[in-house]
PDB file of C-alpha atoms in Angstrom:
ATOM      1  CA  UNK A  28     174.195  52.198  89.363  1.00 54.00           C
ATOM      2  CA  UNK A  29     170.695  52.319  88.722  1.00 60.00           C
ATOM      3  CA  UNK A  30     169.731  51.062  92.385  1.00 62.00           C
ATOM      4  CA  UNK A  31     171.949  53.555  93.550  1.00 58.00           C
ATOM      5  CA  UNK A  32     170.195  56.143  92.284  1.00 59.00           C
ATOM      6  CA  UNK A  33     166.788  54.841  93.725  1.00 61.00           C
ATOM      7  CA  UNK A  34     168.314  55.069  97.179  1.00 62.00           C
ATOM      8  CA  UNK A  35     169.348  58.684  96.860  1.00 65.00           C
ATOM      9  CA  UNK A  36     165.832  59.941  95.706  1.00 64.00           C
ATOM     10  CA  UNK A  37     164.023  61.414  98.599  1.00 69.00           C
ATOM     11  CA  UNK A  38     160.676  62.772  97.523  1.00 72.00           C
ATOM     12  CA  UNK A  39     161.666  66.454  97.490  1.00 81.00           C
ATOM     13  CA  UNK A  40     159.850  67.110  94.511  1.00 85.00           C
ATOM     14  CA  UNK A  41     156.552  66.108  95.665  1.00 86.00           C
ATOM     15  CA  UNK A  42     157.267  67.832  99.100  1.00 87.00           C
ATOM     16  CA  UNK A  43     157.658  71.406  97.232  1.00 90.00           C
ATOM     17  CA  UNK A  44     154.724  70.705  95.018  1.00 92.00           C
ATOM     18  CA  UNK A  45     151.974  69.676  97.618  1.00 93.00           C
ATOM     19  CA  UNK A  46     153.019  73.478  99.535  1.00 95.00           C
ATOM     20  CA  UNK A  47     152.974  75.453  96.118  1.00 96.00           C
ATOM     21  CA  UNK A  48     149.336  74.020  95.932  1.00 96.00           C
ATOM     22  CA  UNK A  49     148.822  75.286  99.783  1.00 96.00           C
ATOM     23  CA  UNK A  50     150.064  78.693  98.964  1.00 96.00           C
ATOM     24  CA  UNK A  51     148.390  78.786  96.013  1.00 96.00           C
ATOM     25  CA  UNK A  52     144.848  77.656  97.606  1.00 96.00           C
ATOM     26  CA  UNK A  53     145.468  79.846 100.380  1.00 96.00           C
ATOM     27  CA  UNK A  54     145.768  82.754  98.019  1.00 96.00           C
ATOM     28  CA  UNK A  55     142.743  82.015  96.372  1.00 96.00           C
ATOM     29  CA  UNK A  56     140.747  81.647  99.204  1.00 96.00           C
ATOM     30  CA  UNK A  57     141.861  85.030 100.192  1.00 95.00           C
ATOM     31  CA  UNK A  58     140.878  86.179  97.170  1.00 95.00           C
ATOM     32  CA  UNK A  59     137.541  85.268  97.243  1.00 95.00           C
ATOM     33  CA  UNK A  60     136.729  86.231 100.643  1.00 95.00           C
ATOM     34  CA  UNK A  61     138.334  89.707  99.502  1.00 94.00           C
ATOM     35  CA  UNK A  62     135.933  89.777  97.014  1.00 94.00           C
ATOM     36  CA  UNK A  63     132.746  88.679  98.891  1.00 94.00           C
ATOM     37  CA  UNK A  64     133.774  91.779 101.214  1.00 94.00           C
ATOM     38  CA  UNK A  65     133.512  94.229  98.692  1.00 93.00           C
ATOM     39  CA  UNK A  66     130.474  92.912  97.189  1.00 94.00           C
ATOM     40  CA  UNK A  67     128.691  93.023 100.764  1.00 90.00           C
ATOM     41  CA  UNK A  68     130.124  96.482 100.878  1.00 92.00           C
ATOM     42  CA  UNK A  69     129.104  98.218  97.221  1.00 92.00           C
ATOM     43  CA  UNK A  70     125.724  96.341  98.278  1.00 87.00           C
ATOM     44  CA  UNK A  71     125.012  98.453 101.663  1.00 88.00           C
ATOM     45  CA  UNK A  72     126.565 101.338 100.046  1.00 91.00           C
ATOM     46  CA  UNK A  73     124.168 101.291  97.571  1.00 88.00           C
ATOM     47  CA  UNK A  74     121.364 100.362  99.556  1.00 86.00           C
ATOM     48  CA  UNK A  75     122.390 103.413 102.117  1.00 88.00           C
ATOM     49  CA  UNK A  76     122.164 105.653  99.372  1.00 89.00           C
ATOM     50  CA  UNK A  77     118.318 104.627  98.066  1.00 87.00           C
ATOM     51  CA  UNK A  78     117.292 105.303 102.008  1.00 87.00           C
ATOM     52  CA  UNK A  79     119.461 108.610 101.970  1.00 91.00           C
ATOM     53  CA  UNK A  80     117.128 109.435  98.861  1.00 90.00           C
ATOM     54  CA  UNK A  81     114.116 108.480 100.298  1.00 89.00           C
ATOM     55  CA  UNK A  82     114.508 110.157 103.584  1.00 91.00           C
ATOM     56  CA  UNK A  83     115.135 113.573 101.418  1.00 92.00           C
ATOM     57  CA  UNK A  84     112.109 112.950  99.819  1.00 91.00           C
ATOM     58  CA  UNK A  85     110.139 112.394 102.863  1.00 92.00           C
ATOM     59  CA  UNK A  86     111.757 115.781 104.242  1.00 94.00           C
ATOM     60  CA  UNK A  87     110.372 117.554 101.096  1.00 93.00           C
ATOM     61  CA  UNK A  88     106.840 116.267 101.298  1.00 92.00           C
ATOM     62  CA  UNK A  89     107.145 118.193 105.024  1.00 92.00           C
ATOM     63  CA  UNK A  90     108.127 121.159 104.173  1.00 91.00           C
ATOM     64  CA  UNK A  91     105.451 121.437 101.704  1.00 90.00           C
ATOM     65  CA  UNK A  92     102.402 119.863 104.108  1.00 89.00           C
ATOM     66  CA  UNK A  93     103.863 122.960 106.196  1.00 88.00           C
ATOM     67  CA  UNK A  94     103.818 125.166 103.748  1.00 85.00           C
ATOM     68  CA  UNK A  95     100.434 124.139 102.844  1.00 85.00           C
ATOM     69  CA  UNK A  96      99.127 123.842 107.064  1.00 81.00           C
ATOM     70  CA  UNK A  97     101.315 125.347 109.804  1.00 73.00           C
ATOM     71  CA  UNK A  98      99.208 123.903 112.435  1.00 77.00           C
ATOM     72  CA  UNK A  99     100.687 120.186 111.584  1.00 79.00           C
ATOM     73  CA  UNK A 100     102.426 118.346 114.230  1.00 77.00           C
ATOM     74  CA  UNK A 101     102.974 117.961 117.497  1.00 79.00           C
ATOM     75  CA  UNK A 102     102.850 120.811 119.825  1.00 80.00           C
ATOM     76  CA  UNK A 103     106.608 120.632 121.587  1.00 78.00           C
ATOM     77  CA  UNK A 104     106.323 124.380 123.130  1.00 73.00           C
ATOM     78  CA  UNK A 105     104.997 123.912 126.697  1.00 70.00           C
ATOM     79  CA  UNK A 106     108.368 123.754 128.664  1.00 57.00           C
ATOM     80  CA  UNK A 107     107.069 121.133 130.378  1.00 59.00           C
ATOM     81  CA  UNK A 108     107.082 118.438 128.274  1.00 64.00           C
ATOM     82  CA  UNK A 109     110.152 118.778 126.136  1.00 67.00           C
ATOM     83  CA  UNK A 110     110.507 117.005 123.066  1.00 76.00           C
ATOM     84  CA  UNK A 111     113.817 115.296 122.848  1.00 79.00           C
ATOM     85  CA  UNK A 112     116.266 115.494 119.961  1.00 81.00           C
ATOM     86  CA  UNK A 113     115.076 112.880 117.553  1.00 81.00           C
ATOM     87  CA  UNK A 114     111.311 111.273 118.155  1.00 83.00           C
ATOM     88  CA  UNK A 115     111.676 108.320 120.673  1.00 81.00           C
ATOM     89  CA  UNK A 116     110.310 105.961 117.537  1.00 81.00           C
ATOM     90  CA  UNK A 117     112.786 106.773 115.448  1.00 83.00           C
ATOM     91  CA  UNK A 118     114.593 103.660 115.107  1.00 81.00           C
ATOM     92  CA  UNK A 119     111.369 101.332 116.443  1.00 79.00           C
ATOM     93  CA  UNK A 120     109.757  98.269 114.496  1.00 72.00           C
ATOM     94  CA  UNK A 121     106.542  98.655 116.087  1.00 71.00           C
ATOM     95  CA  UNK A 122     105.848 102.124 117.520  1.00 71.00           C
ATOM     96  CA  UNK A 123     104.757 104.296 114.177  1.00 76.00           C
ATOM     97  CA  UNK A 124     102.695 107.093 115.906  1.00 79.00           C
ATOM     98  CA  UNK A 125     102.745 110.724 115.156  1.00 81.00           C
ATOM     99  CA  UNK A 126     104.988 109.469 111.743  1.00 86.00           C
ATOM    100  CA  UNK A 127     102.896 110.204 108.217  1.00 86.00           C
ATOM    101  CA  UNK A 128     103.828 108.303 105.030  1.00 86.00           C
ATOM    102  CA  UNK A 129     104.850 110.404 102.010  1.00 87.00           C
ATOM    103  CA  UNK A 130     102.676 110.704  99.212  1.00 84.00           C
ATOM    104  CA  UNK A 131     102.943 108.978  96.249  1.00 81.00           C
ATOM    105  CA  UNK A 132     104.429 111.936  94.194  1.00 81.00           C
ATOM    106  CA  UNK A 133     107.630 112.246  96.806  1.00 77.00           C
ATOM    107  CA  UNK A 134     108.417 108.462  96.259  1.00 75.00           C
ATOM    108  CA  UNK A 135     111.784 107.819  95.082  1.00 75.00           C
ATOM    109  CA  UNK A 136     113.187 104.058  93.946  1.00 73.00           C
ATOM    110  CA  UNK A 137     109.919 102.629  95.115  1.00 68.00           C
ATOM    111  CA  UNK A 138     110.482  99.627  93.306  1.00 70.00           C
ATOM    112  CA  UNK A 139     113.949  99.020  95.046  1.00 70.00           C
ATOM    113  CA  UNK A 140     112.712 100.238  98.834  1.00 69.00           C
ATOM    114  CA  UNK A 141     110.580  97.169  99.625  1.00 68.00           C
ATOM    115  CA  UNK A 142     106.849  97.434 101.013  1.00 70.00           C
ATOM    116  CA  UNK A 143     108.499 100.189 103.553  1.00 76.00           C
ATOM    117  CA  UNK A 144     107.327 103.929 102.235  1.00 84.00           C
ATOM    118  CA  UNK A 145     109.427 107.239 103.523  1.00 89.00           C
ATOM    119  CA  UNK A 146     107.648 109.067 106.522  1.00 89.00           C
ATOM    120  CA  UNK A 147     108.465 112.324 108.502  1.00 91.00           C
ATOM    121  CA  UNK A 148     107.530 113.760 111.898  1.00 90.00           C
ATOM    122  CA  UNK A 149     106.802 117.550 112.366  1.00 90.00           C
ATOM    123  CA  UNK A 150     107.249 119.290 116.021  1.00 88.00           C
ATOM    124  CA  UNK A 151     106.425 122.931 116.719  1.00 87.00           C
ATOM    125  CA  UNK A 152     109.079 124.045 118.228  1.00 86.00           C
ATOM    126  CA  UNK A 153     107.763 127.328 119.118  1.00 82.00           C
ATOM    127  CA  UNK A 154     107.359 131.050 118.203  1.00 81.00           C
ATOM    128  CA  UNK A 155     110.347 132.938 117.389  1.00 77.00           C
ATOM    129  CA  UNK A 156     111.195 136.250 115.431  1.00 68.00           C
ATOM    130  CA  UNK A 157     110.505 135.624 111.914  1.00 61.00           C
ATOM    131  CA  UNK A 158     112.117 137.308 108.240  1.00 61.00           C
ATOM    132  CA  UNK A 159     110.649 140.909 106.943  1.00 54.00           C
ATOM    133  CA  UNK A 160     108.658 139.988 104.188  1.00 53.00           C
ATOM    134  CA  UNK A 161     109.524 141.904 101.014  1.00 49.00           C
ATOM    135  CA  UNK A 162     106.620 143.606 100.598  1.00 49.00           C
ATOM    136  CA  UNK A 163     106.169 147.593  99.578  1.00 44.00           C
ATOM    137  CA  UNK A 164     105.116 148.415 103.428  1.00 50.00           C
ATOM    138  CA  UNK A 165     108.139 146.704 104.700  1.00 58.00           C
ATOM    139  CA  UNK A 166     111.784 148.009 104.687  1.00 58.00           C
ATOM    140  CA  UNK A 167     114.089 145.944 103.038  1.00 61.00           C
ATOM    141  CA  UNK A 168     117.048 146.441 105.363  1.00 63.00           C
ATOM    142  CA  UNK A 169     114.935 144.969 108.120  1.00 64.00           C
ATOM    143  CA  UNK A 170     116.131 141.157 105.934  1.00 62.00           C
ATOM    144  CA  UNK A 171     119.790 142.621 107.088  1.00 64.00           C
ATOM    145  CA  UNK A 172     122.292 140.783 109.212  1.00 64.00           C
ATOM    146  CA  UNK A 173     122.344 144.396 110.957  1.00 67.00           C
ATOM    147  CA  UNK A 174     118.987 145.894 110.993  1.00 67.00           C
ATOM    148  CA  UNK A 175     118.291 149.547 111.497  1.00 66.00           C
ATOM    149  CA  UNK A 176     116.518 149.598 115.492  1.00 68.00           C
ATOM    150  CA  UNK A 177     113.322 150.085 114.091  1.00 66.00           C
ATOM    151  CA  UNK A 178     112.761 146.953 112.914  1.00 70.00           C
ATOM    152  CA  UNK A 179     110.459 144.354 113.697  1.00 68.00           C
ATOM    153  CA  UNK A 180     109.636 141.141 112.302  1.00 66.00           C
ATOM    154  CA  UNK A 181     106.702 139.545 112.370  1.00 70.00           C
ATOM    155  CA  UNK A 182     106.285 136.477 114.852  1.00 78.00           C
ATOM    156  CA  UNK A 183     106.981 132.926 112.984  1.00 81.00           C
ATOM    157  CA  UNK A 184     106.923 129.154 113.766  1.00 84.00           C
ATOM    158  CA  UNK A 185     109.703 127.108 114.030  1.00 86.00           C
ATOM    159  CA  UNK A 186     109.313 123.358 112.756  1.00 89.00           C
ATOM    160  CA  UNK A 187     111.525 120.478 113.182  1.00 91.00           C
ATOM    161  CA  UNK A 188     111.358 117.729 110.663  1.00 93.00           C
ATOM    162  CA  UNK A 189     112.432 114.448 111.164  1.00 93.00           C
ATOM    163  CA  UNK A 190     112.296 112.062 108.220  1.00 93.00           C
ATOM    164  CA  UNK A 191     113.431 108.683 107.769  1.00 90.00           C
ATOM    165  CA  UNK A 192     113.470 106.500 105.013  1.00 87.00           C
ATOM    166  CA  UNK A 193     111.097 104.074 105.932  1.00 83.00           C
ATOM    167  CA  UNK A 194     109.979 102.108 108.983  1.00 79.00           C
ATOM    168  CA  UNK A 195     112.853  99.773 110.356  1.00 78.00           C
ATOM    169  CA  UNK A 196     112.135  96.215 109.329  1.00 75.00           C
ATOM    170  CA  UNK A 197     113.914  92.949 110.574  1.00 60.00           C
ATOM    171  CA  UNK A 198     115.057  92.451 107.222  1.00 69.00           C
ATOM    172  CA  UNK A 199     118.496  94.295 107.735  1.00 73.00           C
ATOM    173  CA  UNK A 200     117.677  96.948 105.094  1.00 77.00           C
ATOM    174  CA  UNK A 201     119.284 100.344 106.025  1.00 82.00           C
ATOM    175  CA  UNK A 202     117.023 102.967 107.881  1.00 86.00           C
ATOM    176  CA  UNK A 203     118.680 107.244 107.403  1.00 90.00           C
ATOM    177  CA  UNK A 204     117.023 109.902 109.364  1.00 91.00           C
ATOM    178  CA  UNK A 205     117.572 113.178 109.042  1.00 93.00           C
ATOM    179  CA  UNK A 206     116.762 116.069 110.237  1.00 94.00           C
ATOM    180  CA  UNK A 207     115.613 119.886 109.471  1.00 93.00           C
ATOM    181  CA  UNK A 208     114.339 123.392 111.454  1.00 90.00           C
ATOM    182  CA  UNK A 209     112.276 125.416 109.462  1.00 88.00           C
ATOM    183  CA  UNK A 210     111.208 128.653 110.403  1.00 83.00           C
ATOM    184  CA  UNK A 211     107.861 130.042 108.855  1.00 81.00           C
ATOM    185  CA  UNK A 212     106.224 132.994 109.252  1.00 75.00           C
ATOM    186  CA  UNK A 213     102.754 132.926 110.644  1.00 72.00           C
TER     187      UNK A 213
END
């Protein structure tokens, strides 16, 4: 009876255990590599936003070198030589003219950005109608969507301010531009 038995034993037991321990590796590997996914994306999330931060900060230190000297930039109002959308540099390793670093007071996460600081680019766009200043001489509707016909404002200089939060490296670290008009009058 006993060698009976022996004969009718086929190894089915060891058959379903070696492909629960497939499925189960097979799950676990998927859960790692699930894992390793979203850690590689939280990471460039997070390094995204410390660039998106940077690049606002460069775009503040503009606006205030403008506020402080409207004849920064580059001159982009003879029709001849347009300037096109973003600077041609934008994205470049090498090419860093006509781009000025931030001071130290508009640095944000310097610690976390690397040796790279935020820099911005300033192009006069031209000459263009500007606001009615407040001022007792000045009528107040002339500010108006609508103003009365005898209104004039005085002439004012439009910017455009490209900033980006750093110069692009080889290292893979996330670069943001952005971009502003700002219209000042002269």
């Amino acid at each position: 009876m006993i060698n009976a038995l022996k004969h009718r034993q086929s190894g089915a037991a060891l058959l379903v255990a070696l492909i629960m321990l497939l499925v189960s590796t097979l799950l676990g590997l998927a859960s790692i590599r699930g894992t390793t996914l979203n850690e590689k994306m939280s990471s460039n999330m997070y390094d995204r936003s410390l660039s998106y931060q940077a690049a606002e900060s460069a775009l503040r230190a503009a606006e205030v070198a403008l506020q402080a000297d409207t004849t920064l930039g580059i001159d982009c109002t003879n029709i001849n030589e347009r300037c096109p959308p973003i600077p041609e540099n934008t994205f470049s390793m090498s090419d860093v003219d006509g781009w000025e670093n931030v001071d130290a007071s508009y640095l944000v996460n310097e610690d976390l950005l690397g040796d790279s600081s935020p820099q911005y680019y300033i192009e006069k766009m031209g000459e263009v109608g500007g606001s009615a200043g407040l001022g007792q001489d000045s009528d107040p509707r002339c500010n108006s969507y609508n103003p009365p016909s005898g209104c004039i404002p005085p002439p004012a200089a439009q910017f455009r301010i490209t900033a980006r939060s750093g110069v692009p490296a080889a290292d893979g670290r996330s670069v943001v531009a952005l971009q502003i008009t700002v219209k000042q009058n002269l």
